Amino acid sequence: MAIPQEIIKSKRNGHILTEAEIQQFVKGLTDDSFSDSQAAALAMAIYLNGMTVPETVALTLAMRDSGTVLNWQGRFNGPVVDKHSTGGVGDKVTLMLAPMVAACGAYMPSIAGRGLGHTGGTVDKLEAIPGYSCTQSLSRIQQLLPELGCVIVGQSGELAPADRRLYGIRDVTATVESIPLITASILSKKLSEGLDALVMDVKVGNGAIMATANDAQALAHSIVNTATGAGVATRALITDMNQILGTTAGNALEVIETLDYLTGKYREPRLHQLTLELGANMLQLGGLYKDKANAVAALEHSLSSGKAAEIFAKMVAAMGGPVDLLERPEQHLAAAPIVQAILAPQGGKLHYTNTVGLGMAVVRLGGGRSHPAQQIDPAVGFSAILPAGTDVAAGQCLALVHASSIDAATKASAEYLAACTFEETFDNIKLPPLVHQLIG
C-alpha cells in the first residue's frame, strides 16, 4: 500500500493513478488517514494534471461507495431516473419535473442541494414551504418513493460522505473548477440513488458556472463518459443560461411559479420547453418511450390531467408541508413587505449581460448565503421578469423586486438595471438557442 505522499507525487508528476491508489485516497477522506493538507495537495495535482476517464470512473465509484448506495432492484415496474443541473438563476425545473415523470411511470429519488454562490438551491426552494423537511432518513426515502413516485430531499450523511469532505477542501483551495473533481462530486451523489438513467442539464452562459461552450462541452462529455463507464445510462443537454429561467428568482417566488406551472395557471414558454426536453430524455433513456414525440405527449398529459400537480401535493404533505398548498399558496408562503417595480430607463430590445449579477442580487436581498450558516429569507427575489428580446418602452416594468426594506429594494433594482442593456434593433441581439447540444 502506498503512503499518501507517494500518491500525491505520482499525480503531481502527471502519472495515471491506479484504481487501488484512488480507493486508498477516498478511504483516507473518510477515515482521516489523508490529512486536509494531503487531500488538498492531491486535489491541486488533479486540477493541474487532470484525470483520464478510467481514473474519473474509479474516483466516482469509490466516492459513491464511501457511503450507502440505494438498491431498488425488483421493487418497481418502471425505471429509476433523475436529472441534475449544474446550476443557474431561477432554475426550478426539478420541482416541476419530478411529479411529471412520476406521473408517466418513472420513479425519481432526487438528492438535491442548497444554493451555491449565485445559483439557487432546490432544497432552499422546498424549505420555503412551511413544514417541508428535506432531511429524511434513507428508510423514509425507501418507504415514500414507491408510494409517491418521486421524493426530493437533501443529501444524507449516509450518502457519499467522502464527497462532502473533499468538496469542503476544494472550496477553500481554488480547485472547485476541476472537471474530473466536479464530475466525481456530482455523480458520486447521483449514482448513490441507485439510478437506471440520468439526464444532465449543463448550463452555459453569463449566468452559469460554465461560461463558454468549450467548458460546458468538456464537462458534459466528462459526466456522460464517466456515468456510462460506471454503468448508468446518461445523457447531457447543454442549455442556455444567459437570462433568468422563467419569470421568478427567489425561493418562495419560485415555488409559486412551480404551482402556477403544475396547475396550468401560467407556463413561461422557455421554462416549459426546457422541462419537456429534459423530461422526454429521461423517459426515453429509462425505456418508457422510444420516440421523443410520445414522451412529450405523456408529459403534457401529466399536466393537463392534473396528475403531476396531485403527486406534487402528496409529496409536500408527506414531507411535512401543508396539505392545501396548491389551493391556498398565499396562506402558507412568505411574502415580502416591500414590492417595487423596476422600470426601464429607456426603450429598446431588452438583453441581459450579467445573469450572475442578478443571482447575486437575490443573495444580497437575503435569498441566498454568503456563508454556510446564514439564514435565508424565503420571501425576497424578483418576479414578473421579462424575457430577453422583449421590445420595451421607457418606463415599462421589467420585473418586480421583493425585499425586506425600501433600501434593499432600491439597491437590488440598481443591480438589476446594471445587468440589462437596451438595443435599438433586434439585429443587435443574438439570442442563443435554449438547447445547444445533446450529448450521449
GROMACS .gro file of C-alpha atoms in nm:
model
  440
    1MET     CA    1   0.000   0.000   0.000
    2ALA     CA    2   0.135   0.342  -0.099
    3ILE     CA    3   0.167   0.619   0.156
    4PRO     CA    4  -0.028   0.943   0.084
    5GLN     CA    5   0.274   1.142  -0.032
    6GLU     CA    6   0.360   0.876  -0.291
    7ILE     CA    7   0.010   0.904  -0.441
    8ILE     CA    8   0.035   1.284  -0.440
    9LYS     CA    9   0.378   1.272  -0.604
   10SER     CA   10   0.254   1.036  -0.876
   11LYS     CA   11  -0.031   1.267  -0.980
   12ARG     CA   12   0.187   1.577  -0.935
   13ASN     CA   13   0.424   1.428  -1.192
   14GLY     CA   14   0.140   1.367  -1.436
   15HIS     CA   15   0.106   0.992  -1.392
   16ILE     CA   16  -0.217   0.793  -1.408
   17LEU     CA   17  -0.334   0.677  -1.066
   18THR     CA   18  -0.426   0.313  -1.022
   19GLU     CA   19  -0.769   0.208  -0.901
   20ALA     CA   20  -0.611   0.093  -0.574
   21GLU     CA   21  -0.444   0.433  -0.521
   22ILE     CA   22  -0.772   0.614  -0.587
   23GLN     CA   23  -0.959   0.385  -0.349
   24GLN     CA   24  -0.693   0.446  -0.084
   25PHE     CA   25  -0.734   0.823  -0.128
   26VAL     CA   26  -1.112   0.805  -0.088
   27LYS     CA   27  -1.077   0.579   0.215
   28GLY     CA   28  -0.838   0.837   0.356
   29LEU     CA   29  -1.108   1.102   0.317
   30THR     CA   30  -1.347   0.902   0.534
   31ASP     CA   31  -1.109   0.764   0.799
   32ASP     CA   32  -0.876   1.070   0.813
   33SER     CA   33  -0.570   0.873   0.704
   34PHE     CA   34  -0.530   1.158   0.449
   35SER     CA   35  -0.487   1.491   0.630
   36ASP     CA   36  -0.658   1.803   0.495
   37SER     CA   37  -0.326   1.927   0.359
   38GLN     CA   38  -0.261   1.597   0.180
   39ALA     CA   39  -0.613   1.587   0.034
   40ALA     CA   40  -0.569   1.949  -0.079
   41ALA     CA   41  -0.235   1.868  -0.241
   42LEU     CA   42  -0.383   1.579  -0.437
   43ALA     CA   43  -0.683   1.790  -0.538
   44MET     CA   44  -0.446   2.054  -0.674
   45ALA     CA   45  -0.243   1.790  -0.858
   46ILE     CA   46  -0.565   1.662  -1.018
   47TYR     CA   47  -0.668   2.019  -1.101
   48LEU     CA   48  -0.335   2.083  -1.277
   49ASN     CA   49  -0.287   1.747  -1.449
   50GLY     CA   50  -0.641   1.619  -1.499
   51MET     CA   51  -0.762   1.260  -1.497
   52THR     CA   52  -0.836   1.002  -1.762
   53VAL     CA   53  -1.192   0.868  -1.796
   54PRO     CA   54  -1.099   0.541  -1.617
   55GLU     CA   55  -0.944   0.741  -1.332
   56THR     CA   56  -1.256   0.958  -1.304
   57VAL     CA   57  -1.479   0.649  -1.309
   58ALA     CA   58  -1.270   0.492  -1.032
   59LEU     CA   59  -1.285   0.812  -0.825
   60THR     CA   60  -1.661   0.844  -0.875
   61LEU     CA   61  -1.733   0.483  -0.778
   62ALA     CA   62  -1.503   0.495  -0.475
   63MET     CA   63  -1.673   0.813  -0.352
   64ARG     CA   64  -2.018   0.666  -0.421
   65ASP     CA   65  -1.924   0.352  -0.228
   66SER     CA   66  -1.789   0.552   0.068
   67GLY     CA   67  -2.148   0.551   0.195
   68THR     CA   68  -2.479   0.374   0.140
   69VAL     CA   69  -2.593   0.301  -0.216
   70LEU     CA   70  -2.968   0.265  -0.259
   71ASN     CA   71  -3.084  -0.053  -0.432
   72TRP     CA   72  -3.429  -0.063  -0.589
   73GLN     CA   73  -3.384  -0.387  -0.782
   74GLY     CA   74  -3.714  -0.565  -0.835
   75ARG     CA   75  -3.918  -0.311  -0.638
   76PHE     CA   76  -4.068  -0.115  -0.928
   77ASN     CA   77  -4.236  -0.177  -1.262
   78GLY     CA   78  -4.073   0.137  -1.401
   79PRO     CA   79  -3.723   0.288  -1.428
   80VAL     CA   80  -3.549   0.484  -1.154
   81VAL     CA   81  -3.437   0.813  -1.311
   82ASP     CA   82  -3.308   1.155  -1.212
   83LYS     CA   83  -3.183   1.480  -1.360
   84HIS     CA   84  -2.921   1.722  -1.236
   85SER     CA   85  -2.848   2.082  -1.327
   86THR     CA   86  -2.506   2.242  -1.293
   87GLY     CA   87  -2.681   2.549  -1.156
   88GLY     CA   88  -2.835   2.869  -1.280
   89VAL     CA   89  -3.063   3.153  -1.175
   90GLY     CA   90  -3.434   3.082  -1.146
   91ASP     CA   91  -3.389   2.711  -1.224
   92LYS     CA   92  -3.685   2.542  -1.056
   93VAL     CA   93  -3.718   2.261  -1.311
   94THR     CA   94  -3.668   1.975  -1.063
   95LEU     CA   95  -3.978   2.082  -0.869
   96MET     CA   96  -4.190   2.053  -1.183
   97LEU     CA   97  -4.021   1.761  -1.349
   98ALA     CA   98  -4.021   1.515  -1.056
   99PRO     CA   99  -4.401   1.481  -1.034
  100MET     CA  100  -4.433   1.490  -1.414
  101VAL     CA  101  -4.204   1.193  -1.478
  102ALA     CA  102  -4.358   1.011  -1.180
  103ALA     CA  103  -4.699   1.056  -1.342
  104CYS     CA  104  -4.555   0.893  -1.655
  105GLY     CA  105  -4.448   0.576  -1.475
  106ALA     CA  106  -4.088   0.655  -1.372
  107TYR     CA  107  -3.952   0.683  -1.017
  108MET     CA  108  -3.738   0.981  -0.923
  109PRO     CA  109  -3.542   0.983  -0.593
  110SER     CA  110  -3.376   1.323  -0.623
  111ILE     CA  111  -3.099   1.413  -0.377
  112ALA     CA  112  -3.085   1.791  -0.412
  113GLY     CA  113  -2.853   2.064  -0.286
  114ARG     CA  114  -2.863   2.409  -0.133
  115GLY     CA  115  -2.775   2.730  -0.313
  116LEU     CA  116  -2.410   2.782  -0.401
  117GLY     CA  117  -2.283   3.129  -0.488
  118HIS     CA  118  -2.517   3.294  -0.738
  119THR     CA  119  -2.710   2.973  -0.812
  120GLY     CA  120  -3.027   2.887  -0.626
  121GLY     CA  121  -3.069   2.553  -0.449
  122THR     CA  122  -3.361   2.312  -0.484
  123VAL     CA  123  -3.350   2.239  -0.109
  124ASP     CA  124  -3.380   2.611  -0.029
  125LYS     CA  125  -3.681   2.644  -0.258
  126LEU     CA  126  -3.861   2.349  -0.099
  127GLU     CA  127  -3.782   2.470   0.252
  128ALA     CA  128  -3.967   2.792   0.166
  129ILE     CA  129  -4.274   2.570   0.206
  130PRO     CA  130  -4.358   2.570   0.581
  131GLY     CA  131  -4.301   2.229   0.736
  132TYR     CA  132  -4.135   2.070   0.433
  133SER     CA  133  -3.838   1.873   0.565
  134CYS     CA  134  -3.559   1.790   0.321
  135THR     CA  135  -3.385   1.592   0.597
  136GLN     CA  136  -3.518   1.239   0.564
  137SER     CA  137  -3.371   0.906   0.664
  138LEU     CA  138  -3.285   0.657   0.391
  139SER     CA  139  -3.552   0.423   0.527
  140ARG     CA  140  -3.810   0.701   0.493
  141ILE     CA  141  -3.699   0.770   0.134
  142GLN     CA  142  -3.727   0.399   0.057
  143GLN     CA  143  -4.078   0.398   0.203
  144LEU     CA  144  -4.201   0.710   0.023
  145LEU     CA  145  -4.066   0.655  -0.328
  146PRO     CA  146  -4.289   0.354  -0.408
  147GLU     CA  147  -4.590   0.542  -0.268
  148LEU     CA  148  -4.534   0.878  -0.439
  149GLY     CA  149  -4.320   0.808  -0.746
  150CYS     CA  150  -4.087   1.094  -0.652
  151VAL     CA  151  -3.910   1.234  -0.348
  152ILE     CA  152  -3.691   1.544  -0.337
  153VAL     CA  153  -3.467   1.561  -0.032
  154GLY     CA  154  -3.131   1.698   0.079
  155GLN     CA  155  -2.809   1.499   0.091
  156SER     CA  156  -2.799   1.248   0.375
  157GLY     CA  157  -2.480   1.200   0.573
  158GLU     CA  158  -2.506   0.834   0.472
  159LEU     CA  159  -2.464   0.910   0.100
  160ALA     CA  160  -2.117   0.975  -0.047
  161PRO     CA  161  -1.959   1.113   0.274
  162ALA     CA  162  -1.617   1.129   0.105
  163ASP     CA  163  -1.754   1.389  -0.135
  164ARG     CA  164  -1.867   1.613   0.148
  165ARG     CA  165  -1.516   1.630   0.295
  166LEU     CA  166  -1.341   1.667  -0.040
  167TYR     CA  167  -1.581   1.941  -0.152
  168GLY     CA  168  -1.510   2.141   0.163
  169ILE     CA  169  -1.137   2.114   0.092
  170ARG     CA  170  -1.179   2.210  -0.275
  171ASP     CA  171  -1.390   2.510  -0.178
  172VAL     CA  172  -1.100   2.672   0.013
  173THR     CA  173  -0.812   2.563  -0.213
  174ALA     CA  174  -0.919   2.703  -0.553
  175THR     CA  175  -0.976   2.356  -0.700
  176VAL     CA  176  -1.357   2.370  -0.741
  177GLU     CA  177  -1.333   2.418  -1.120
  178SER     CA  178  -1.153   2.089  -1.190
  179ILE     CA  179  -1.370   1.897  -1.437
  180PRO     CA  180  -1.277   1.548  -1.306
  181LEU     CA  181  -1.348   1.661  -0.949
  182ILE     CA  182  -1.677   1.829  -1.049
  183THR     CA  183  -1.775   1.511  -1.233
  184ALA     CA  184  -1.694   1.281  -0.942
  185SER     CA  185  -1.868   1.513  -0.694
  186ILE     CA  186  -2.192   1.527  -0.894
  187LEU     CA  187  -2.201   1.163  -0.992
  188SER     CA  188  -2.096   1.009  -0.659
  189LYS     CA  189  -2.414   1.156  -0.508
  190LYS     CA  190  -2.640   1.086  -0.805
  191LEU     CA  191  -2.522   0.729  -0.856
  192SER     CA  192  -2.578   0.656  -0.487
  193GLU     CA  193  -2.950   0.692  -0.563
  194GLY     CA  194  -2.949   0.356  -0.746
  195LEU     CA  195  -3.041   0.500  -1.085
  196ASP     CA  196  -3.120   0.329  -1.414
  197ALA     CA  197  -3.083   0.656  -1.608
  198LEU     CA  198  -2.959   1.011  -1.554
  199VAL     CA  199  -3.007   1.328  -1.760
  200MET     CA  200  -2.772   1.621  -1.702
  201ASP     CA  201  -2.858   1.984  -1.766
  202VAL     CA  202  -2.523   2.154  -1.821
  203LYS     CA  203  -2.579   2.530  -1.816
  204VAL     CA  204  -2.370   2.767  -2.027
  205GLY     CA  205  -2.367   3.146  -2.048
  206ASN     CA  206  -2.336   3.459  -1.837
  207GLY     CA  207  -2.546   3.306  -1.560
  208ALA     CA  208  -2.370   2.968  -1.545
  209ILE     CA  209  -2.063   2.823  -1.378
  210MET     CA  210  -1.952   2.717  -1.729
  211ALA     CA  211  -1.938   3.047  -1.916
  212THR     CA  212  -1.814   2.913  -2.251
  213ALA     CA  213  -1.937   2.643  -2.488
  214ASN     CA  214  -1.599   2.466  -2.476
  215ASP     CA  215  -1.608   2.439  -2.096
  216ALA     CA  216  -1.969   2.319  -2.099
  217GLN     CA  217  -1.893   2.057  -2.364
  218ALA     CA  218  -1.590   1.933  -2.171
  219LEU     CA  219  -1.796   1.891  -1.853
  220ALA     CA  220  -2.088   1.729  -2.038
  221HIS     CA  221  -1.863   1.476  -2.210
  222SER     CA  222  -1.684   1.403  -1.882
  223ILE     CA  223  -2.010   1.337  -1.698
  224VAL     CA  224  -2.161   1.123  -1.976
  225ASN     CA  225  -1.844   0.918  -2.025
  226THR     CA  226  -1.792   0.868  -1.651
  227ALA     CA  227  -2.152   0.778  -1.567
  228THR     CA  228  -2.174   0.544  -1.864
  229GLY     CA  229  -1.846   0.386  -1.755
  230ALA     CA  230  -2.000   0.338  -1.410
  231GLY     CA  231  -2.293   0.151  -1.565
  232VAL     CA  232  -2.567   0.419  -1.567
  233ALA     CA  233  -2.722   0.530  -1.898
  234THR     CA  234  -2.664   0.905  -1.915
  235ARG     CA  235  -2.729   1.198  -2.149
  236ALA     CA  236  -2.638   1.564  -2.116
  237LEU     CA  237  -2.816   1.865  -2.259
  238ILE     CA  238  -2.615   2.187  -2.286
  239THR     CA  239  -2.869   2.463  -2.224
  240ASP     CA  240  -2.870   2.841  -2.225
  241MET     CA  241  -2.826   3.039  -1.904
  242ASN     CA  242  -2.787   3.391  -2.043
  243GLN     CA  243  -3.102   3.503  -1.866
  244ILE     CA  244  -3.311   3.403  -1.564
  245LEU     CA  245  -3.509   3.085  -1.632
  246GLY     CA  246  -3.880   3.152  -1.605
  247THR     CA  247  -4.032   3.464  -1.451
  248THR     CA  248  -3.902   3.439  -1.094
  249ALA     CA  249  -3.580   3.417  -0.892
  250GLY     CA  250  -3.610   3.371  -0.517
  251ASN     CA  251  -3.726   3.077  -0.313
  252ALA     CA  252  -4.094   3.130  -0.229
  253LEU     CA  253  -4.146   3.311  -0.558
  254GLU     CA  254  -4.011   3.009  -0.750
  255VAL     CA  255  -4.243   2.779  -0.555
  256ILE     CA  256  -4.536   2.999  -0.662
  257GLU     CA  257  -4.420   2.977  -1.024
  258THR     CA  258  -4.396   2.598  -0.985
  259LEU     CA  259  -4.752   2.580  -0.856
  260ASP     CA  260  -4.876   2.803  -1.139
  261TYR     CA  261  -4.696   2.576  -1.386
  262LEU     CA  262  -4.831   2.250  -1.247
  263THR     CA  263  -5.189   2.378  -1.218
  264GLY     CA  264  -5.186   2.542  -1.562
  265LYS     CA  265  -5.227   2.900  -1.441
  266TYR     CA  266  -4.918   3.004  -1.638
  267ARG     CA  267  -4.628   2.824  -1.804
  268GLU     CA  268  -4.350   3.050  -1.926
  269PRO     CA  269  -4.262   2.918  -2.275
  270ARG     CA  270  -3.886   2.887  -2.231
  271LEU     CA  271  -3.918   2.714  -1.896
  272HIS     CA  272  -4.184   2.481  -2.037
  273GLN     CA  273  -3.968   2.390  -2.337
  274LEU     CA  274  -3.670   2.301  -2.119
  275THR     CA  275  -3.882   2.096  -1.877
  276LEU     CA  276  -4.025   1.893  -2.165
  277GLU     CA  277  -3.682   1.844  -2.325
  278LEU     CA  278  -3.528   1.712  -2.005
  279GLY     CA  279  -3.832   1.503  -1.916
  280ALA     CA  280  -3.858   1.345  -2.262
  281ASN     CA  281  -3.493   1.241  -2.248
  282MET     CA  282  -3.546   1.091  -1.901
  283LEU     CA  283  -3.844   0.886  -2.019
  284GLN     CA  284  -3.663   0.773  -2.335
  285LEU     CA  285  -3.342   0.683  -2.157
  286GLY     CA  286  -3.542   0.497  -1.893
  287GLY     CA  287  -3.702   0.286  -2.166
  288LEU     CA  288  -4.062   0.404  -2.120
  289TYR     CA  289  -4.087   0.565  -2.466
  290LYS     CA  290  -3.892   0.503  -2.784
  291ASP     CA  291  -3.956   0.835  -2.952
  292LYS     CA  292  -3.948   1.191  -2.824
  293ALA     CA  293  -4.294   1.292  -2.953
  294ASN     CA  294  -4.473   1.028  -2.745
  295ALA     CA  295  -4.264   1.111  -2.440
  296VAL     CA  296  -4.351   1.481  -2.472
  297ALA     CA  297  -4.720   1.393  -2.517
  298ALA     CA  298  -4.712   1.187  -2.197
  299LEU     CA  299  -4.552   1.474  -2.006
  300GLU     CA  300  -4.809   1.719  -2.142
  301HIS     CA  301  -5.088   1.480  -2.034
  302SER     CA  302  -4.940   1.458  -1.683
  303LEU     CA  303  -5.002   1.833  -1.662
  304SER     CA  304  -5.339   1.860  -1.837
  305SER     CA  305  -5.484   1.568  -1.639
  306GLY     CA  306  -5.379   1.724  -1.309
  307LYS     CA  307  -5.187   1.411  -1.209
  308ALA     CA  308  -4.848   1.586  -1.180
  309ALA     CA  309  -4.998   1.856  -0.956
  310GLU     CA  310  -5.164   1.586  -0.744
  311ILE     CA  311  -4.834   1.400  -0.699
  312PHE     CA  312  -4.653   1.722  -0.604
  313ALA     CA  313  -4.920   1.800  -0.343
  314LYS     CA  314  -4.888   1.449  -0.196
  315MET     CA  315  -4.509   1.479  -0.180
  316VAL     CA  316  -4.531   1.815   0.000
  317ALA     CA  317  -4.774   1.672   0.255
  318ALA     CA  318  -4.564   1.356   0.306
  319MET     CA  319  -4.257   1.572   0.377
  320GLY     CA  320  -4.441   1.768   0.646
  321GLY     CA  321  -4.575   2.056   0.437
  322PRO     CA  322  -4.933   2.183   0.422
  323VAL     CA  323  -5.196   1.958   0.263
  324ASP     CA  324  -5.364   2.253   0.089
  325LEU     CA  325  -5.059   2.427  -0.062
  326LEU     CA  326  -5.195   2.411  -0.418
  327GLU     CA  327  -5.532   2.556  -0.317
  328ARG     CA  328  -5.403   2.827  -0.079
  329PRO     CA  329  -5.038   2.908  -0.152
  330GLU     CA  330  -5.071   3.268  -0.034
  331GLN     CA  331  -5.175   3.139   0.308
  332HIS     CA  332  -4.854   2.940   0.351
  333LEU     CA  333  -4.572   3.104   0.153
  334ALA     CA  334  -4.386   3.404   0.290
  335ALA     CA  335  -4.443   3.741   0.120
  336ALA     CA  336  -4.201   4.034   0.133
  337PRO     CA  337  -4.322   4.359   0.290
  338ILE     CA  338  -4.184   4.569   0.002
  339VAL     CA  339  -4.267   4.501  -0.363
  340GLN     CA  340  -4.147   4.758  -0.617
  341ALA     CA  341  -4.146   4.777  -0.995
  342ILE     CA  342  -3.812   4.800  -1.175
  343LEU     CA  343  -3.869   5.040  -1.465
  344ALA     CA  344  -3.682   5.054  -1.794
  345PRO     CA  345  -3.474   5.375  -1.811
  346GLN     CA  346  -3.508   5.377  -2.191
  347GLY     CA  347  -3.676   5.190  -2.472
  348GLY     CA  348  -3.529   4.917  -2.687
  349LYS     CA  349  -3.478   4.545  -2.713
  350LEU     CA  350  -3.408   4.401  -2.368
  351HIS     CA  351  -3.090   4.198  -2.323
  352TYR     CA  352  -2.925   4.058  -2.011
  353THR     CA  353  -2.546   4.084  -1.991
  354ASN     CA  354  -2.479   3.968  -1.635
  355THR     CA  355  -2.718   3.698  -1.512
  356VAL     CA  356  -2.466   3.602  -1.241
  357GLY     CA  357  -2.513   3.958  -1.112
  358LEU     CA  358  -2.889   3.901  -1.093
  359GLY     CA  359  -2.831   3.584  -0.892
  360MET     CA  360  -2.601   3.773  -0.656
  361ALA     CA  361  -2.864   4.046  -0.622
  362VAL     CA  362  -3.102   3.778  -0.486
  363VAL     CA  363  -2.826   3.668  -0.243
  364ARG     CA  364  -2.776   4.025  -0.122
  365LEU     CA  365  -3.152   4.064  -0.074
  366GLY     CA  366  -3.123   3.772   0.169
  367GLY     CA  367  -3.242   3.497  -0.064
  368GLY     CA  368  -2.905   3.317  -0.067
  369ARG     CA  369  -2.599   3.268   0.150
  370SER     CA  370  -2.265   3.444   0.170
  371HIS     CA  371  -2.157   3.191   0.437
  372PRO     CA  372  -2.288   2.839   0.508
  373ALA     CA  373  -2.463   2.913   0.839
  374GLN     CA  374  -2.656   3.212   0.706
  375GLN     CA  375  -3.035   3.209   0.736
  376ILE     CA  376  -3.230   3.266   0.416
  377ASP     CA  377  -3.526   3.500   0.373
  378PRO     CA  378  -3.760   3.288   0.155
  379ALA     CA  379  -3.977   3.584   0.052
  380VAL     CA  380  -3.725   3.800  -0.134
  381GLY     CA  381  -3.624   3.800  -0.500
  382PHE     CA  382  -3.760   3.902  -0.838
  383SER     CA  383  -4.086   3.820  -1.017
  384ALA     CA  384  -4.268   3.919  -1.337
  385ILE     CA  385  -3.930   3.906  -1.516
  386LEU     CA  386  -3.943   3.993  -1.886
  387PRO     CA  387  -3.751   3.760  -2.120
  388ALA     CA  388  -3.455   3.871  -2.326
  389GLY     CA  389  -3.554   4.004  -2.667
  390THR     CA  390  -3.865   4.182  -2.538
  391ASP     CA  391  -3.934   4.517  -2.703
  392VAL     CA  392  -3.977   4.755  -2.406
  393ALA     CA  393  -4.071   5.121  -2.377
  394ALA     CA  394  -3.911   5.372  -2.140
  395GLY     CA  395  -4.082   5.343  -1.802
  396GLN     CA  396  -4.210   4.990  -1.865
  397CYS     CA  397  -4.187   4.738  -1.580
  398LEU     CA  398  -3.900   4.493  -1.636
  399ALA     CA  399  -3.956   4.297  -1.314
  400LEU     CA  400  -4.081   4.331  -0.958
  401VAL     CA  401  -3.833   4.327  -0.670
  402HIS     CA  402  -3.948   4.172  -0.340
  403ALA     CA  403  -3.745   4.299  -0.045
  404SER     CA  404  -3.742   4.337   0.332
  405SER     CA  405  -3.690   4.714   0.315
  406ILE     CA  406  -3.712   5.006   0.075
  407ASP     CA  407  -3.334   5.049   0.091
  408ALA     CA  408  -3.278   4.684  -0.005
  409ALA     CA  409  -3.531   4.714  -0.288
  410THR     CA  410  -3.358   5.027  -0.423
  411LYS     CA  411  -3.016   4.860  -0.422
  412ALA     CA  412  -3.150   4.544  -0.588
  413SER     CA  413  -3.327   4.750  -0.855
  414ALA     CA  414  -3.000   4.925  -0.938
  415GLU     CA  415  -2.822   4.588  -0.961
  416TYR     CA  416  -3.095   4.456  -1.188
  417LEU     CA  417  -3.069   4.753  -1.426
  418ALA     CA  418  -2.689   4.720  -1.430
  419ALA     CA  419  -2.734   4.369  -1.575
  420CYS     CA  420  -2.954   4.495  -1.862
  421THR     CA  421  -2.893   4.663  -2.194
  422PHE     CA  422  -3.146   4.810  -2.435
  423GLU     CA  423  -3.050   4.770  -2.800
  424GLU     CA  424  -3.201   4.987  -3.071
  425THR     CA  425  -3.276   4.699  -3.308
  426PHE     CA  426  -3.331   4.329  -3.263
  427ASP     CA  427  -3.045   4.266  -3.507
  428ASN     CA  428  -2.805   4.376  -3.233
  429ILE     CA  429  -2.920   4.087  -3.012
  430LYS     CA  430  -2.836   3.729  -3.093
  431LEU     CA  431  -3.043   3.511  -2.865
  432PRO     CA  432  -2.876   3.173  -2.824
  433PRO     CA  433  -3.083   2.857  -2.862
  434LEU     CA  434  -3.231   2.719  -2.540
  435VAL     CA  435  -3.081   2.374  -2.605
  436HIS     CA  436  -2.736   2.397  -2.762
  437GLN     CA  437  -2.645   2.031  -2.784
  438LEU     CA  438  -2.743   1.678  -2.677
  439ILE     CA  439  -2.454   1.453  -2.575
  440GLY     CA  440  -2.489   1.081  -2.518
   0.00000   0.00000   0.00000
